[in-house]
PDB file of C-alpha atoms in Angstrom:
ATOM      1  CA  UNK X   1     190.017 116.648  66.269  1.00 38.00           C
ATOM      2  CA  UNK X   2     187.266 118.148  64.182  1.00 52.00           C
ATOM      3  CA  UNK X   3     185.123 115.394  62.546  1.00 72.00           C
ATOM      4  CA  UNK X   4     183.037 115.407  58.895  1.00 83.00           C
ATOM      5  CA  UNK X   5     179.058 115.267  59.588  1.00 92.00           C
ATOM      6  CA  UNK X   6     177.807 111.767  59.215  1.00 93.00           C
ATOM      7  CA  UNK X   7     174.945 111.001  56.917  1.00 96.00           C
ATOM      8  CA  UNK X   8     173.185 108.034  56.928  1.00 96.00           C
ATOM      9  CA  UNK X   9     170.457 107.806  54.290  1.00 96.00           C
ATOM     10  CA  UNK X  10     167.510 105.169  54.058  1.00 95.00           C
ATOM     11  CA  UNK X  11     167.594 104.110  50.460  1.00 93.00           C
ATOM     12  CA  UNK X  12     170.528 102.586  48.595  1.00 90.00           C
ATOM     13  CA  UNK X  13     168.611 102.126  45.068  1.00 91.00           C
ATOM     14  CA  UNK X  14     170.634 103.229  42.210  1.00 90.00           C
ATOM     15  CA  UNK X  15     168.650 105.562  41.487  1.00 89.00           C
ATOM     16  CA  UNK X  16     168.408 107.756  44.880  1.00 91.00           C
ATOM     17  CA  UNK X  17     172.308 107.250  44.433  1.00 91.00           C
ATOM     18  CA  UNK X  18     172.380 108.811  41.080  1.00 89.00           C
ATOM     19  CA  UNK X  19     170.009 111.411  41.520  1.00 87.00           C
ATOM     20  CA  UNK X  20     170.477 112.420  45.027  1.00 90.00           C
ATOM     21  CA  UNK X  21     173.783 111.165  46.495  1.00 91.00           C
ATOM     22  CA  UNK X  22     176.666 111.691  44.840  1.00 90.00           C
ATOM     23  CA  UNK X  23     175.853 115.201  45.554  1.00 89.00           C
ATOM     24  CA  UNK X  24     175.412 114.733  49.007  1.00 91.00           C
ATOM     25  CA  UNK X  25     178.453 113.424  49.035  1.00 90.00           C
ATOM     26  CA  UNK X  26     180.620 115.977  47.084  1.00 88.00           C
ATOM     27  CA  UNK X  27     179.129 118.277  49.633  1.00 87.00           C
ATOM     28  CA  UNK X  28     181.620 117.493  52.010  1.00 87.00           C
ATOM     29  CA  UNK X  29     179.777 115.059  54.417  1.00 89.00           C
ATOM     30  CA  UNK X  30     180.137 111.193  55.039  1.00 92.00           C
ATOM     31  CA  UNK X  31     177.333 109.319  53.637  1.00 95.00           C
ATOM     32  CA  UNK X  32     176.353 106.019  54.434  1.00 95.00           C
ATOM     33  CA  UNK X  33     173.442 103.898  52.683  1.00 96.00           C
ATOM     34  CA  UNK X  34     171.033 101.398  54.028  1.00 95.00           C
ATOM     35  CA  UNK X  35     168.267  99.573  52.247  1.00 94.00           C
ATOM     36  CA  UNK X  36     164.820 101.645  52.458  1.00 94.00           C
ATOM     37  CA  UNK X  37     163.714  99.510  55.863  1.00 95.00           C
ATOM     38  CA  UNK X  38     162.660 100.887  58.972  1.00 94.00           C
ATOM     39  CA  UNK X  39     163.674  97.945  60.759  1.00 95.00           C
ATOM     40  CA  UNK X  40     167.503  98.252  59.476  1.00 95.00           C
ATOM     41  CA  UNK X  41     167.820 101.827  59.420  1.00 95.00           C
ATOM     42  CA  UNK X  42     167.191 101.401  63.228  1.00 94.00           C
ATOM     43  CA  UNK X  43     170.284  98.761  63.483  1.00 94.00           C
ATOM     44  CA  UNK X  44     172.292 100.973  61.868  1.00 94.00           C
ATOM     45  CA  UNK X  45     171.387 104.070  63.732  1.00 95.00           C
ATOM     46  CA  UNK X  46     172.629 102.329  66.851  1.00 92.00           C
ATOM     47  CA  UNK X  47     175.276 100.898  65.343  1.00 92.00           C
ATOM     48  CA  UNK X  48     177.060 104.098  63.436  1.00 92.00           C
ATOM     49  CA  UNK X  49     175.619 106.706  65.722  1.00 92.00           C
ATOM     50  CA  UNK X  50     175.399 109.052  62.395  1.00 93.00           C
ATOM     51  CA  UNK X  51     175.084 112.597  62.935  1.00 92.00           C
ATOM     52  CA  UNK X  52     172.067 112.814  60.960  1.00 94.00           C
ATOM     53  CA  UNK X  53     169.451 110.380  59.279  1.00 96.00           C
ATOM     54  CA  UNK X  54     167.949 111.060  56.177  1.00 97.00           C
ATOM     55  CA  UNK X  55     164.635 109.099  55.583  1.00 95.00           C
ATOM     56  CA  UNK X  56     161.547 108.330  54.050  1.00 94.00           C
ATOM     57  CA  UNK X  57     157.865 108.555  55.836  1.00 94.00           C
ATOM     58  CA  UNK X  58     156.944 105.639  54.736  1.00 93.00           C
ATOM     59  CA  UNK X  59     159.171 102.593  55.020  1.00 94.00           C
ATOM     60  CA  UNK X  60     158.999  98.774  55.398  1.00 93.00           C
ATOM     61  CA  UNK X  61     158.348  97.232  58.474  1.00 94.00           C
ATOM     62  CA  UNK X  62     158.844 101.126  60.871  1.00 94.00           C
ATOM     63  CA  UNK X  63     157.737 104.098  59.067  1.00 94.00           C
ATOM     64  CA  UNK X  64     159.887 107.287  60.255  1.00 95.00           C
ATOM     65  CA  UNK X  65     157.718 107.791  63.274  1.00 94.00           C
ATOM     66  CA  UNK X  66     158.176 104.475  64.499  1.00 94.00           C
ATOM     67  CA  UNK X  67     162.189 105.185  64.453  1.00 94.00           C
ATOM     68  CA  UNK X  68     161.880 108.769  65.730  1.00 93.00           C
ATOM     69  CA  UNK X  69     160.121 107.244  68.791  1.00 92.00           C
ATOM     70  CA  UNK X  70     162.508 104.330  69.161  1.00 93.00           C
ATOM     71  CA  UNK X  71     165.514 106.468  69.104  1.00 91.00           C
ATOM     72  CA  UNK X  72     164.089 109.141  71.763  1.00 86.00           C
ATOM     73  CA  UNK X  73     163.684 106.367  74.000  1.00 87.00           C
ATOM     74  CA  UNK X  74     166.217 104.144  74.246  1.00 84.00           C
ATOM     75  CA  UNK X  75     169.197 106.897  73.029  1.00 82.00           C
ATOM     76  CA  UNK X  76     170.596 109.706  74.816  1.00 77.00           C
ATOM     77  CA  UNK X  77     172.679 111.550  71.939  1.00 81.00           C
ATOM     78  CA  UNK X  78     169.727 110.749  68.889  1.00 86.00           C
ATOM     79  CA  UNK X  79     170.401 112.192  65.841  1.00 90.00           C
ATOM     80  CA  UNK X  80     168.939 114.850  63.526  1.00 91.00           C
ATOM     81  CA  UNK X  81     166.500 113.484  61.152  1.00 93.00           C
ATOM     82  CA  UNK X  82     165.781 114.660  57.770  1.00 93.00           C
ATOM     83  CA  UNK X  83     162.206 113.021  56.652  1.00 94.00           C
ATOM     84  CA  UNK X  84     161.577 112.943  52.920  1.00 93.00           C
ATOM     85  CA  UNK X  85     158.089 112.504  51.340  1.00 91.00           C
ATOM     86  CA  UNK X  86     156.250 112.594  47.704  1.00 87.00           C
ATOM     87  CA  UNK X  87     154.364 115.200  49.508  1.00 83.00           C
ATOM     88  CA  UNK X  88     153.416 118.334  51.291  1.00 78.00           C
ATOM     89  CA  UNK X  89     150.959 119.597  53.467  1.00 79.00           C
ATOM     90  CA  UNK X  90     150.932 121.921  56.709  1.00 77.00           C
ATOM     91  CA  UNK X  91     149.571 119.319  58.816  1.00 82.00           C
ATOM     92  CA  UNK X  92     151.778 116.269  57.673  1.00 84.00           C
ATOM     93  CA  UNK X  93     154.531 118.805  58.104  1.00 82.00           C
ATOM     94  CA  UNK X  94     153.581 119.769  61.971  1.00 84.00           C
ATOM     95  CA  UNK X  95     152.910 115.835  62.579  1.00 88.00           C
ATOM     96  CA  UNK X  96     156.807 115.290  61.351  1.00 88.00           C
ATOM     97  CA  UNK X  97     157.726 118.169  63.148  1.00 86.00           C
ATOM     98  CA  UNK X  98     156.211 116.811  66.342  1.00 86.00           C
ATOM     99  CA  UNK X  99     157.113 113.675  65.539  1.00 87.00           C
ATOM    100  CA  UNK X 100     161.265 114.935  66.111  1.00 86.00           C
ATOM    101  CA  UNK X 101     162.239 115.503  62.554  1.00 89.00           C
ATOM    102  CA  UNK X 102     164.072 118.804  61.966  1.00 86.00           C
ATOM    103  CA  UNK X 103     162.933 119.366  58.654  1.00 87.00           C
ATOM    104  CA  UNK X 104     160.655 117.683  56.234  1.00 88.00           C
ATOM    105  CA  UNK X 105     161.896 117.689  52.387  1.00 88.00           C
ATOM    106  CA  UNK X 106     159.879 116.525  49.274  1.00 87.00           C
ATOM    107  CA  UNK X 107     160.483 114.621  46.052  1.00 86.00           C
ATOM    108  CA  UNK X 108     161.667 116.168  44.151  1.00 84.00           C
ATOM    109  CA  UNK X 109     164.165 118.110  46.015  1.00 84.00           C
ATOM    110  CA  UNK X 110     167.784 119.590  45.413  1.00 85.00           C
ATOM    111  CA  UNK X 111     170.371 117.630  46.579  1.00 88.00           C
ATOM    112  CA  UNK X 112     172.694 120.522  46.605  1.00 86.00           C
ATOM    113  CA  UNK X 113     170.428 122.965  48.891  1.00 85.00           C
ATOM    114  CA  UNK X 114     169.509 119.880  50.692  1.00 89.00           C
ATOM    115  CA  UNK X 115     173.104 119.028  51.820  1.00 90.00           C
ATOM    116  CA  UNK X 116     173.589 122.820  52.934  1.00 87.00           C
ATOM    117  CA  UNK X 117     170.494 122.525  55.212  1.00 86.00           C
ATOM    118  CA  UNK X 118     171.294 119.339  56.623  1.00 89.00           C
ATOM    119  CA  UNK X 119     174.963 121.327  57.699  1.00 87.00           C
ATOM    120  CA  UNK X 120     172.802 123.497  59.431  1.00 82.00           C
ATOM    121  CA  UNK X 121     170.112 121.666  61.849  1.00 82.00           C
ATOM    122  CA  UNK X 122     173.358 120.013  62.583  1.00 81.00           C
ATOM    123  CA  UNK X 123     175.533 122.957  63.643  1.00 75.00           C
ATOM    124  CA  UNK X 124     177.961 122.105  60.414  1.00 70.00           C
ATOM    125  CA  UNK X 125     179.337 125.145  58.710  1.00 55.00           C
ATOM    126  CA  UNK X 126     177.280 125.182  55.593  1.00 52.00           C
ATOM    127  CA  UNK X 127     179.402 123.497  53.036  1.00 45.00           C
ATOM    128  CA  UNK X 128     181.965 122.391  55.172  1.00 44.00           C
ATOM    129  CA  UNK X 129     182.758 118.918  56.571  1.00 40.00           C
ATOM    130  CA  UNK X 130     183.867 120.551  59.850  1.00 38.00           C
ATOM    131  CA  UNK X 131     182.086 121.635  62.864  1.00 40.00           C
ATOM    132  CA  UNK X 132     180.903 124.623  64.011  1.00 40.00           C
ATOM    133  CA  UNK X 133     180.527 125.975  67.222  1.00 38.00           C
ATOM    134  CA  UNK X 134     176.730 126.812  67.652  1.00 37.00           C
ATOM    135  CA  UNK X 135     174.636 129.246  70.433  1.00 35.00           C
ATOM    136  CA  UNK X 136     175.100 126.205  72.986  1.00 40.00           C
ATOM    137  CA  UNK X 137     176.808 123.682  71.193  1.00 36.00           C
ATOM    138  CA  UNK X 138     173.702 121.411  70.881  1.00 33.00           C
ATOM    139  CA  UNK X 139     171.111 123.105  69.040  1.00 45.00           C
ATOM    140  CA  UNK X 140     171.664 123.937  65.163  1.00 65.00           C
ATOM    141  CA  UNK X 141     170.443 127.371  64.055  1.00 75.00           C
ATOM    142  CA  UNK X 142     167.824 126.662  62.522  1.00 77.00           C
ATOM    143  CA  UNK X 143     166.371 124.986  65.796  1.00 78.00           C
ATOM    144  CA  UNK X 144     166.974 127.894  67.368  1.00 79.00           C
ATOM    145  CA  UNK X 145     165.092 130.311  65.423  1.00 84.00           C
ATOM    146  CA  UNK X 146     162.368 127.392  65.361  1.00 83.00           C
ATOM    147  CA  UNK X 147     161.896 127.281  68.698  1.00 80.00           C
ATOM    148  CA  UNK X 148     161.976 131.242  69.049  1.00 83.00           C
ATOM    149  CA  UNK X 149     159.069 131.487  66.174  1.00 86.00           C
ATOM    150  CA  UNK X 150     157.512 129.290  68.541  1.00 82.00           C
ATOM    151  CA  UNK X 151     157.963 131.142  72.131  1.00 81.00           C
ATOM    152  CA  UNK X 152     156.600 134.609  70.072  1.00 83.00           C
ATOM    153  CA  UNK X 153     153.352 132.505  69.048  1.00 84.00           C
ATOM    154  CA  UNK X 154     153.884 132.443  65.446  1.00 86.00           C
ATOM    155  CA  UNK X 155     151.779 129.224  64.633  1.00 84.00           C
ATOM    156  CA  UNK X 156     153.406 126.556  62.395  1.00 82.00           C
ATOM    157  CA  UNK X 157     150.960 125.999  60.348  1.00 83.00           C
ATOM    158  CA  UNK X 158     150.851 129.100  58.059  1.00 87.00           C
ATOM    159  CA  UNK X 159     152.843 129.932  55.050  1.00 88.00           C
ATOM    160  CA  UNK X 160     154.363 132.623  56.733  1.00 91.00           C
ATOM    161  CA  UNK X 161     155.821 131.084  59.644  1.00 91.00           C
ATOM    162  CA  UNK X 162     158.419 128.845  56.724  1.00 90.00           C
ATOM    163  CA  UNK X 163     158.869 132.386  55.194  1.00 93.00           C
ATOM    164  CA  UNK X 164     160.047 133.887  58.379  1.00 92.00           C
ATOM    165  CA  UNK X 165     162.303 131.219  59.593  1.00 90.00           C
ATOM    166  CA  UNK X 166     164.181 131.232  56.274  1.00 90.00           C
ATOM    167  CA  UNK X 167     164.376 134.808  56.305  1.00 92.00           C
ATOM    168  CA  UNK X 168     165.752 134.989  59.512  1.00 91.00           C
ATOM    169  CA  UNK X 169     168.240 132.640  59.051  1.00 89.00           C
ATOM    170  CA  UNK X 170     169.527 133.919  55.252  1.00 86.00           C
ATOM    171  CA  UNK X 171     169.442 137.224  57.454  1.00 88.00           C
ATOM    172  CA  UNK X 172     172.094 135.769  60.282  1.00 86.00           C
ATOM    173  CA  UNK X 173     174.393 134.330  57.070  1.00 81.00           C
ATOM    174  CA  UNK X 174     174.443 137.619  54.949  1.00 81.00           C
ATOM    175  CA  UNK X 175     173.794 140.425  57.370  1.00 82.00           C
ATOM    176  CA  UNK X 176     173.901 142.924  54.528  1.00 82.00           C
ATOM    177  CA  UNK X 177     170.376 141.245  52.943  1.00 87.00           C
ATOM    178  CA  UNK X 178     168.523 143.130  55.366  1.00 87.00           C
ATOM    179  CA  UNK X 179     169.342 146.281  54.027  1.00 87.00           C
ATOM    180  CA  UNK X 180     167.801 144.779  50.508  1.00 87.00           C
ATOM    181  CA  UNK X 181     164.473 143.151  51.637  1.00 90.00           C
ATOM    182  CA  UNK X 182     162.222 143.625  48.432  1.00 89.00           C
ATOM    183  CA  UNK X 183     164.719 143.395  45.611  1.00 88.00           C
ATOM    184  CA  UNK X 184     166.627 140.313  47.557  1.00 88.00           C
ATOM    185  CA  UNK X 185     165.145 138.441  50.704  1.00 91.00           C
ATOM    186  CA  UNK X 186     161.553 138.083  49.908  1.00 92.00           C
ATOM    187  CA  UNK X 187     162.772 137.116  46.018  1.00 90.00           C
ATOM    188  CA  UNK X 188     165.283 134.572  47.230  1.00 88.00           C
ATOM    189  CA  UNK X 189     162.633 133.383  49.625  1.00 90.00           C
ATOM    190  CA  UNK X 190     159.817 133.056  46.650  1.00 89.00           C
ATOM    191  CA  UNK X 191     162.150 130.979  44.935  1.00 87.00           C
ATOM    192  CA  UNK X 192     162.590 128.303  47.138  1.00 84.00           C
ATOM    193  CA  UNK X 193     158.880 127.980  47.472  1.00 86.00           C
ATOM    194  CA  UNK X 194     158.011 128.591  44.099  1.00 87.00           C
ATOM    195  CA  UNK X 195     155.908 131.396  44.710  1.00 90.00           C
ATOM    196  CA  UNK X 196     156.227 135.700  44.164  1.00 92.00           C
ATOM    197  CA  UNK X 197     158.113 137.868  46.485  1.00 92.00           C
ATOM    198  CA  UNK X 198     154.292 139.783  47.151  1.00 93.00           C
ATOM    199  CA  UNK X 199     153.098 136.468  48.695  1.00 94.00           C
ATOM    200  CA  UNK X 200     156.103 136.024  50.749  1.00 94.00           C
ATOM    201  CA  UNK X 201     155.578 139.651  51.993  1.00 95.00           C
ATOM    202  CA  UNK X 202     152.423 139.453  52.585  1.00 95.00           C
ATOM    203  CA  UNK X 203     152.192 136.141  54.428  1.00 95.00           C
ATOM    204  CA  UNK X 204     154.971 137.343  57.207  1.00 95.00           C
ATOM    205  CA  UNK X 205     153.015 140.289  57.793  1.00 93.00           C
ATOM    206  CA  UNK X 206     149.993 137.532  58.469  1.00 93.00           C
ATOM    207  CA  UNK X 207     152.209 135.521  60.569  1.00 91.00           C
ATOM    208  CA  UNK X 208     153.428 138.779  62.655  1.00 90.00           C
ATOM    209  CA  UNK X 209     150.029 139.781  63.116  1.00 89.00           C
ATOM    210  CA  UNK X 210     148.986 136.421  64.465  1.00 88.00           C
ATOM    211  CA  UNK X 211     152.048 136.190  67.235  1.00 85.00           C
ATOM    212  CA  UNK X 212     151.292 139.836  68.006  1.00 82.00           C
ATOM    213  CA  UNK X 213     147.252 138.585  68.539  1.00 81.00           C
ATOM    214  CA  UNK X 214     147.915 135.416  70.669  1.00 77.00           C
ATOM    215  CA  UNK X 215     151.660 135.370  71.430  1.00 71.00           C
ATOM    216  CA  UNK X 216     152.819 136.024  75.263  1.00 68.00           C
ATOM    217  CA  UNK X 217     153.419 139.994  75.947  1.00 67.00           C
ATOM    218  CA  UNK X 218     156.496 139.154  78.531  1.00 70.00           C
ATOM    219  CA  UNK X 219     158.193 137.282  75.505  1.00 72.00           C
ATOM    220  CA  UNK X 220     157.560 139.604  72.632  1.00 73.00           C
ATOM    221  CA  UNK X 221     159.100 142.246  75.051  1.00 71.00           C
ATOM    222  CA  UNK X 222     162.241 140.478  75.490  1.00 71.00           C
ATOM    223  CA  UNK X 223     162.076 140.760  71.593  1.00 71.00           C
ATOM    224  CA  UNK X 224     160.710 143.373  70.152  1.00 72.00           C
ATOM    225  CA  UNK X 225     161.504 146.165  73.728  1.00 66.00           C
ATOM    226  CA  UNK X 226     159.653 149.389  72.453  1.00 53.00           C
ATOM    227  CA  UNK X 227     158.501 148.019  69.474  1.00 52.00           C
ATOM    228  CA  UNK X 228     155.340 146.922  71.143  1.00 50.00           C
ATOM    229  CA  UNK X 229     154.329 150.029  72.698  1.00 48.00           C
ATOM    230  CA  UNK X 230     151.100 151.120  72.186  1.00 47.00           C
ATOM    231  CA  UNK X 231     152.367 154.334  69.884  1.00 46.00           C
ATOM    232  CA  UNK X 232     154.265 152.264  67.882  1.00 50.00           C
ATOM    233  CA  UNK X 233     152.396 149.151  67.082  1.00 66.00           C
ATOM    234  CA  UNK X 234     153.752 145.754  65.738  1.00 78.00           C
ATOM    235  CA  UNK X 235     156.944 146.176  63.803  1.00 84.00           C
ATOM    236  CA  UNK X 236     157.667 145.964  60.420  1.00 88.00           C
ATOM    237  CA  UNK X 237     158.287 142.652  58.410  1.00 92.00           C
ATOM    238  CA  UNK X 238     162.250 144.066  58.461  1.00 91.00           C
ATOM    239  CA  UNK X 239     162.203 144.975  62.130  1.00 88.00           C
ATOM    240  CA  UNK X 240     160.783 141.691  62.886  1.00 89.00           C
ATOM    241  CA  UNK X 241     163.676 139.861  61.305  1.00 92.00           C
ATOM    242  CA  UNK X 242     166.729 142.218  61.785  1.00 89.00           C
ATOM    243  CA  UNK X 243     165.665 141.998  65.806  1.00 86.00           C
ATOM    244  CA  UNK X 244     165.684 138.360  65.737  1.00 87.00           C
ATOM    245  CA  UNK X 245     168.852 137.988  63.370  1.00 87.00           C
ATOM    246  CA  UNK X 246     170.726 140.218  65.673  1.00 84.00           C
ATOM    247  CA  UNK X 247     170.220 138.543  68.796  1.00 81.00           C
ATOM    248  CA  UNK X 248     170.830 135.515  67.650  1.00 82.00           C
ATOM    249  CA  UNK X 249     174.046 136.375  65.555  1.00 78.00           C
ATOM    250  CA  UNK X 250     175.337 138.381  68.988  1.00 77.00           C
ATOM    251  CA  UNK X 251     174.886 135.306  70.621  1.00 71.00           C
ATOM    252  CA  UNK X 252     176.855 133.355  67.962  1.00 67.00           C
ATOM    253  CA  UNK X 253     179.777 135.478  68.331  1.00 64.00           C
ATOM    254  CA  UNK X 254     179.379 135.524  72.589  1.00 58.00           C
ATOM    255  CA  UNK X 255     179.489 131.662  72.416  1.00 52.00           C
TER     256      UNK X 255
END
């Protein structure tokens, strides 16, 4: 019997409540709420087994590191974790990263887009309490175009790697926003980031650029097939995404 996603969150103020969780909880998912402690958001972990954690950097007693690190060694099935901070900055956000988070979220953030993510890194249908079957069954999607970003050698650390990997994956969820890449994707992209639809363009075109510099010929291949020839040169910022959308979305429907 299908089961709804299991939230447990590391702050039971009021305030988070009334700001943050009562939406997370209309989404669909089962939240539970534990004081803002490192210490006890570890009990509970082991205890409840959630499906994902939702926490702050910087706790009492075990900052979200410590936990991370706790729970990848002494448990086998771990859960997601969503780390939140007050704020932002391409290194913090590869030390998370690295760290085992699968996404890092900042105050202020919407609790509505939030809850639709956290469906995602953990193979949920997005706005459903039910699961869905993902590539293998154990990775969410957005891992999975994470860790193909990765493999191509599009470094983590630059504006447009984010850009690409929400592209990509508003690309697998509404196929037909591919055909509308200017006057849709790179707009609904800006938004989220609070930037223009120019930068977005312009900053995936940076971060194909970079793969195609340093990334491993044998994988872009796999990839990209002809695109990479000589004669044709790196593909386009569309190319790039439809290639990467397709394969993965055949492999959704395969699976």
């Amino acid at each position: 019997m299908d089961k709804r996603l299991k939230l447990l969150v590391s702050n039971d103020e009021v305030e988070f409540i009334r700001d943050y969780g009562r939406a997370l909880e209309q989404s669909g998912m089962e939240v539970v709420y534990v004081p803002k402690d490192g210490a006890k958001l570890l009990e509970k972990i082991e205890l409840l087994h959630p499906d994902v954690v939702l926490a702050d950097l910087f706790m009492p007693h075990i900052d979200a590191f410590g936990v991370m690190k706790s729970c990848s060694d002494r448990m086998v099935n771990k859960p997601f974790f969503v780390i939140v901070s007050s704020t932002m900055s391409p290194v913090l956000e590869r030390e998370v990263m690295n760290a085992g988070a699968s996404y890092l979220a900042v105050y202020p953030f919407n609790p509505t887009d939030l809850a639709q993510r956290i469906f995602r890194i953990a193979g949920y249908t997005v706005g459903s309490k039910y699961r869905e079957q993902t590539i293998d069954n154990t990775q969410s999607l957005e891992i999975q175009v994470t860790e193909i970003l990765h493999q191509i050698g599009v470094p983590a650390h630059i504006k447009g790697y984010h850009y690409l990997r929400d592209s990509i994956i508003m690309s697998i969820e509404t196929p037909e926003i591919i055909n509308a890449v200017t006057k849709q994707l790179y707009p609904s992209v800006a938004k989220r980031y609070n930037t223009t639809s120019s930068r977005v363009e312009r900053a995936i075109r940076h971060a194909i650029e970079v793969a195609w510099d340093r990334g491993d010929v044998d994988v872009l291949n796999t990839y990209f097939g002809y695109t990479i020839h000589n004669t044709r040169g790196k593909p386009t910022n569309s190319e790039f995404i439809a290639m990467i959308s397709d394969r993965l979305r055949l492999h959704m429907k395969s699976a």
